[in-house]
Amino acid sequence: MQKRRWVGIMLLLVVPGLLLTVSCAQRAAKPMTESEVETMAVKVAEKAQQEEVAKRRVIEEKRIRETRVRQERAKAAAVERARRTARSSFLNQDIRFNFDSAVLLPMAEDLLRKKAEWMRSNPGVTATVEGHCDERGTNQYNLALGDRRAASAKTYLINLGIDASRLNAISYGEEQPVDRGHDEASWAKNRRAHFAIK
């Protein structure tokens, strides 16, 4: 009796499943109409086109980002080069003086205006103006002349609006020549005010 009951339960479970499987198989086997095929083809083509457009958009956005990054890097590099060039000019362009003189020449004034502009752009910088002379004259005289040259350049910068607390002046007289020659060309290079920064 239990065996019959068990077989009955199994049949109740298996038969509906078989019927469902057969009906699903029959539905899948039903051929599509021509309009359904065309609709399906259009949908597949549209999806492929959308995927292609999306792919192109991703590629274009990546290209734009890479171009922007390259431009920003180039701009930053140009700014850094300009900053280094300006700093180098400030440090390496000396103010020249005539023999036995601390009077600023017009060319020296132009150069000092550029140095003042650089100092305004770099407000944290403190500069030392070094006065130098050629080898002619006594050590004491040249130290005093170097003082006057450094003071002349410093005063000009202060008159251009640079705070005096940002400027120091010192004289090296003839002790630190840039050219060790003993002729007018060498002496002209050594009569100068040089700038150092802290």
GROMACS .gro file of C-alpha atoms in nm:
model
  198
    1MET     CA    1   0.000   0.000   0.000
    2GLN     CA    2   0.277   0.237   0.082
    3LYS     CA    3   0.449   0.150  -0.241
    4ARG     CA    4   0.139   0.250  -0.439
    5ARG     CA    5   0.111   0.571  -0.253
    6TRP     CA    6   0.476   0.649  -0.322
    7VAL     CA    7   0.434   0.575  -0.695
    8GLY     CA    8   0.126   0.798  -0.703
    9ILE     CA    9   0.313   1.088  -0.549
   10MET     CA   10   0.599   1.046  -0.795
   11LEU     CA   11   0.361   1.047  -1.087
   12LEU     CA   12   0.196   1.364  -0.960
   13LEU     CA   13   0.535   1.534  -0.954
   14VAL     CA   14   0.692   1.397  -1.272
   15VAL     CA   15   0.399   1.414  -1.516
   16PRO     CA   16   0.340   1.793  -1.488
   17GLY     CA   17   0.714   1.850  -1.531
   18LEU     CA   18   0.717   1.641  -1.848
   19LEU     CA   19   0.416   1.821  -1.985
   20LEU     CA   20   0.579   2.158  -1.915
   21THR     CA   21   0.902   2.048  -2.086
   22VAL     CA   22   0.717   1.925  -2.394
   23SER     CA   23   0.514   2.246  -2.422
   24CYS     CA   24   0.830   2.462  -2.387
   25ALA     CA   25   1.004   2.260  -2.654
   26GLN     CA   26   0.710   2.307  -2.887
   27ARG     CA   27   0.714   2.684  -2.835
   28ALA     CA   28   1.088   2.711  -2.908
   29ALA     CA   29   1.049   2.518  -3.226
   30LYS     CA   30   0.794   2.762  -3.364
   31PRO     CA   31   0.955   2.946  -3.661
   32MET     CA   32   0.975   3.327  -3.662
   33THR     CA   33   0.783   3.529  -3.916
   34GLU     CA   34   0.964   3.744  -4.167
   35SER     CA   35   0.867   4.068  -3.988
   36GLU     CA   36   0.991   3.923  -3.656
   37VAL     CA   37   1.323   3.838  -3.822
   38GLU     CA   38   1.350   4.190  -3.965
   39THR     CA   39   1.262   4.345  -3.628
   40MET     CA   40   1.520   4.126  -3.458
   41ALA     CA   41   1.782   4.218  -3.722
   42VAL     CA   42   1.706   4.590  -3.677
   43LYS     CA   43   1.739   4.558  -3.300
   44VAL     CA   44   2.070   4.371  -3.332
   45ALA     CA   45   2.201   4.633  -3.579
   46GLU     CA   46   2.089   4.919  -3.355
   47LYS     CA   47   2.255   4.759  -3.054
   48ALA     CA   48   2.577   4.705  -3.250
   49GLN     CA   49   2.566   5.066  -3.369
   50GLN     CA   50   2.508   5.192  -3.011
   51GLU     CA   51   2.798   4.982  -2.888
   52GLU     CA   52   3.020   5.120  -3.165
   53VAL     CA   53   2.917   5.478  -3.083
   54ALA     CA   54   2.981   5.416  -2.713
   55LYS     CA   55   3.320   5.263  -2.795
   56ARG     CA   56   3.414   5.564  -3.012
   57ARG     CA   57   3.297   5.801  -2.737
   58VAL     CA   58   3.517   5.625  -2.481
   59ILE     CA   59   3.815   5.642  -2.719
   60GLU     CA   60   3.752   6.012  -2.792
   61GLU     CA   61   3.712   6.098  -2.423
   62LYS     CA   62   4.037   5.916  -2.348
   63ARG     CA   63   4.213   6.105  -2.629
   64ILE     CA   64   4.077   6.438  -2.498
   65ARG     CA   65   4.191   6.355  -2.142
   66GLU     CA   66   4.538   6.256  -2.263
   67THR     CA   67   4.565   6.573  -2.473
   68ARG     CA   68   4.457   6.785  -2.177
   69VAL     CA   69   4.712   6.616  -1.951
   70ARG     CA   70   4.988   6.671  -2.209
   71GLN     CA   71   4.889   7.038  -2.246
   72GLU     CA   72   4.882   7.091  -1.870
   73ARG     CA   73   5.222   6.927  -1.832
   74ALA     CA   74   5.364   7.138  -2.116
   75LYS     CA   75   5.218   7.452  -1.961
   76ALA     CA   76   5.359   7.364  -1.618
   77ALA     CA   77   5.699   7.292  -1.775
   78ALA     CA   78   5.692   7.626  -1.961
   79VAL     CA   79   5.601   7.810  -1.640
   80GLU     CA   80   5.883   7.632  -1.456
   81ARG     CA   81   6.131   7.715  -1.734
   82ALA     CA   82   6.024   8.081  -1.727
   83ARG     CA   83   6.057   8.085  -1.349
   84ARG     CA   84   6.408   7.936  -1.366
   85THR     CA   85   6.510   8.174  -1.645
   86ALA     CA   86   6.387   8.477  -1.450
   87ARG     CA   87   6.566   8.358  -1.136
   88SER     CA   88   6.883   8.292  -1.333
   89SER     CA   89   6.865   8.638  -1.491
   90PHE     CA   90   6.823   8.795  -1.149
   91LEU     CA   91   7.130   8.616  -1.018
   92ASN     CA   92   7.355   8.624  -1.323
   93GLN     CA   93   7.301   8.965  -1.480
   94ASP     CA   94   7.535   9.204  -1.304
   95ILE     CA   95   7.505   9.582  -1.286
   96ARG     CA   96   7.811   9.741  -1.453
   97PHE     CA   97   7.982  10.066  -1.352
   98ASN     CA   98   8.227  10.302  -1.512
   99PHE     CA   99   8.581  10.332  -1.373
  100ASP     CA  100   8.595  10.484  -1.023
  101SER     CA  101   8.216  10.542  -1.022
  102ALA     CA  102   7.908  10.427  -0.832
  103VAL     CA  103   7.667  10.614  -1.063
  104LEU     CA  104   7.410  10.388  -1.227
  105LEU     CA  105   7.418  10.384  -1.606
  106PRO     CA  106   7.087  10.378  -1.803
  107MET     CA  107   7.146  10.012  -1.890
  108ALA     CA  108   7.198   9.935  -1.521
  109GLU     CA  109   6.870  10.112  -1.434
  110ASP     CA  110   6.683   9.902  -1.692
  111LEU     CA  111   6.830   9.587  -1.542
  112LEU     CA  112   6.742   9.698  -1.188
  113ARG     CA  113   6.380   9.756  -1.295
  114LYS     CA  114   6.369   9.393  -1.414
  115LYS     CA  115   6.523   9.276  -1.087
  116ALA     CA  116   6.264   9.477  -0.892
  117GLU     CA  117   5.985   9.315  -1.094
  118TRP     CA  118   6.126   8.972  -1.017
  119MET     CA  119   6.145   9.055  -0.647
  120ARG     CA  120   5.781   9.172  -0.652
  121SER     CA  121   5.687   8.837  -0.810
  122ASN     CA  122   5.885   8.652  -0.541
  123PRO     CA  123   5.791   8.828  -0.217
  124GLY     CA  124   5.961   8.571   0.005
  125VAL     CA  125   6.306   8.639  -0.140
  126THR     CA  126   6.574   8.841   0.039
  127ALA     CA  127   6.862   8.961  -0.178
  128THR     CA  128   7.216   9.070  -0.107
  129VAL     CA  129   7.372   9.329  -0.336
  130GLU     CA  130   7.747   9.271  -0.361
  131GLY     CA  131   7.969   9.563  -0.464
  132HIS     CA  132   8.284   9.472  -0.663
  133CYS     CA  133   8.575   9.666  -0.812
  134ASP     CA  134   8.863   9.608  -1.048
  135GLU     CA  135   9.217   9.558  -0.916
  136ARG     CA  136   9.326   9.921  -0.949
  137GLY     CA  137   9.332  10.126  -0.631
  138THR     CA  138   9.409  10.027  -0.273
  139ASN     CA  139   9.215   9.759  -0.089
  140GLN     CA  140   9.057  10.017   0.144
  141TYR     CA  141   8.957  10.245  -0.141
  142ASN     CA  142   8.806   9.957  -0.340
  143LEU     CA  143   8.611   9.830  -0.036
  144ALA     CA  144   8.462  10.180   0.006
  145LEU     CA  145   8.385  10.205  -0.368
  146GLY     CA  146   8.224   9.858  -0.358
  147ASP     CA  147   8.007   9.979  -0.068
  148ARG     CA  148   7.893  10.281  -0.269
  149ARG     CA  149   7.812  10.062  -0.572
  150ALA     CA  150   7.608   9.814  -0.365
  151ALA     CA  151   7.430  10.100  -0.188
  152SER     CA  152   7.353  10.269  -0.520
  153ALA     CA  153   7.183   9.956  -0.658
  154LYS     CA  154   7.004   9.889  -0.328
  155THR     CA  155   6.870  10.247  -0.308
  156TYR     CA  156   6.743  10.229  -0.664
  157LEU     CA  157   6.550   9.908  -0.583
  158ILE     CA  158   6.405  10.065  -0.268
  159ASN     CA  159   6.292  10.365  -0.475
  160LEU     CA  160   6.116  10.116  -0.705
  161GLY     CA  161   5.913   9.990  -0.410
  162ILE     CA  162   6.117   9.697  -0.281
  163ASP     CA  163   6.111   9.688   0.099
  164ALA     CA  164   6.451   9.775   0.247
  165SER     CA  165   6.424   9.479   0.486
  166ARG     CA  166   6.450   9.247   0.185
  167LEU     CA  167   6.783   9.394   0.071
  168ASN     CA  168   7.132   9.372   0.215
  169ALA     CA  169   7.447   9.538   0.080
  170ILE     CA  170   7.807   9.423   0.114
  171SER     CA  171   8.137   9.514  -0.049
  172TYR     CA  172   8.404   9.272  -0.163
  173GLY     CA  173   8.621   9.541  -0.318
  174GLU     CA  174   8.865   9.375  -0.558
  175GLU     CA  175   8.871   9.042  -0.372
  176GLN     CA  176   8.634   8.842  -0.597
  177PRO     CA  177   8.699   8.925  -0.963
  178VAL     CA  178   8.500   8.741  -1.229
  179ASP     CA  179   8.785   8.792  -1.474
  180ARG     CA  180   9.145   8.764  -1.353
  181GLY     CA  181   9.290   8.945  -1.654
  182HIS     CA  182   9.487   9.270  -1.624
  183ASP     CA  183   9.338   9.473  -1.909
  184GLU     CA  184   9.043   9.707  -1.960
  185ALA     CA  185   8.810   9.427  -2.083
  186SER     CA  186   8.873   9.230  -1.764
  187TRP     CA  187   8.848   9.536  -1.539
  188ALA     CA  188   8.513   9.635  -1.697
  189LYS     CA  189   8.368   9.294  -1.604
  190ASN     CA  190   8.490   9.329  -1.246
  191ARG     CA  191   8.335   9.676  -1.186
  192ARG     CA  192   7.992   9.549  -1.088
  193ALA     CA  193   7.712   9.492  -0.841
  194HIS     CA  194   7.623   9.125  -0.819
  195PHE     CA  195   7.304   8.980  -0.665
  196ALA     CA  196   7.271   8.678  -0.439
  197ILE     CA  197   6.949   8.550  -0.283
  198LYS     CA  198   6.867   8.367   0.038
   0.00000   0.00000   0.00000
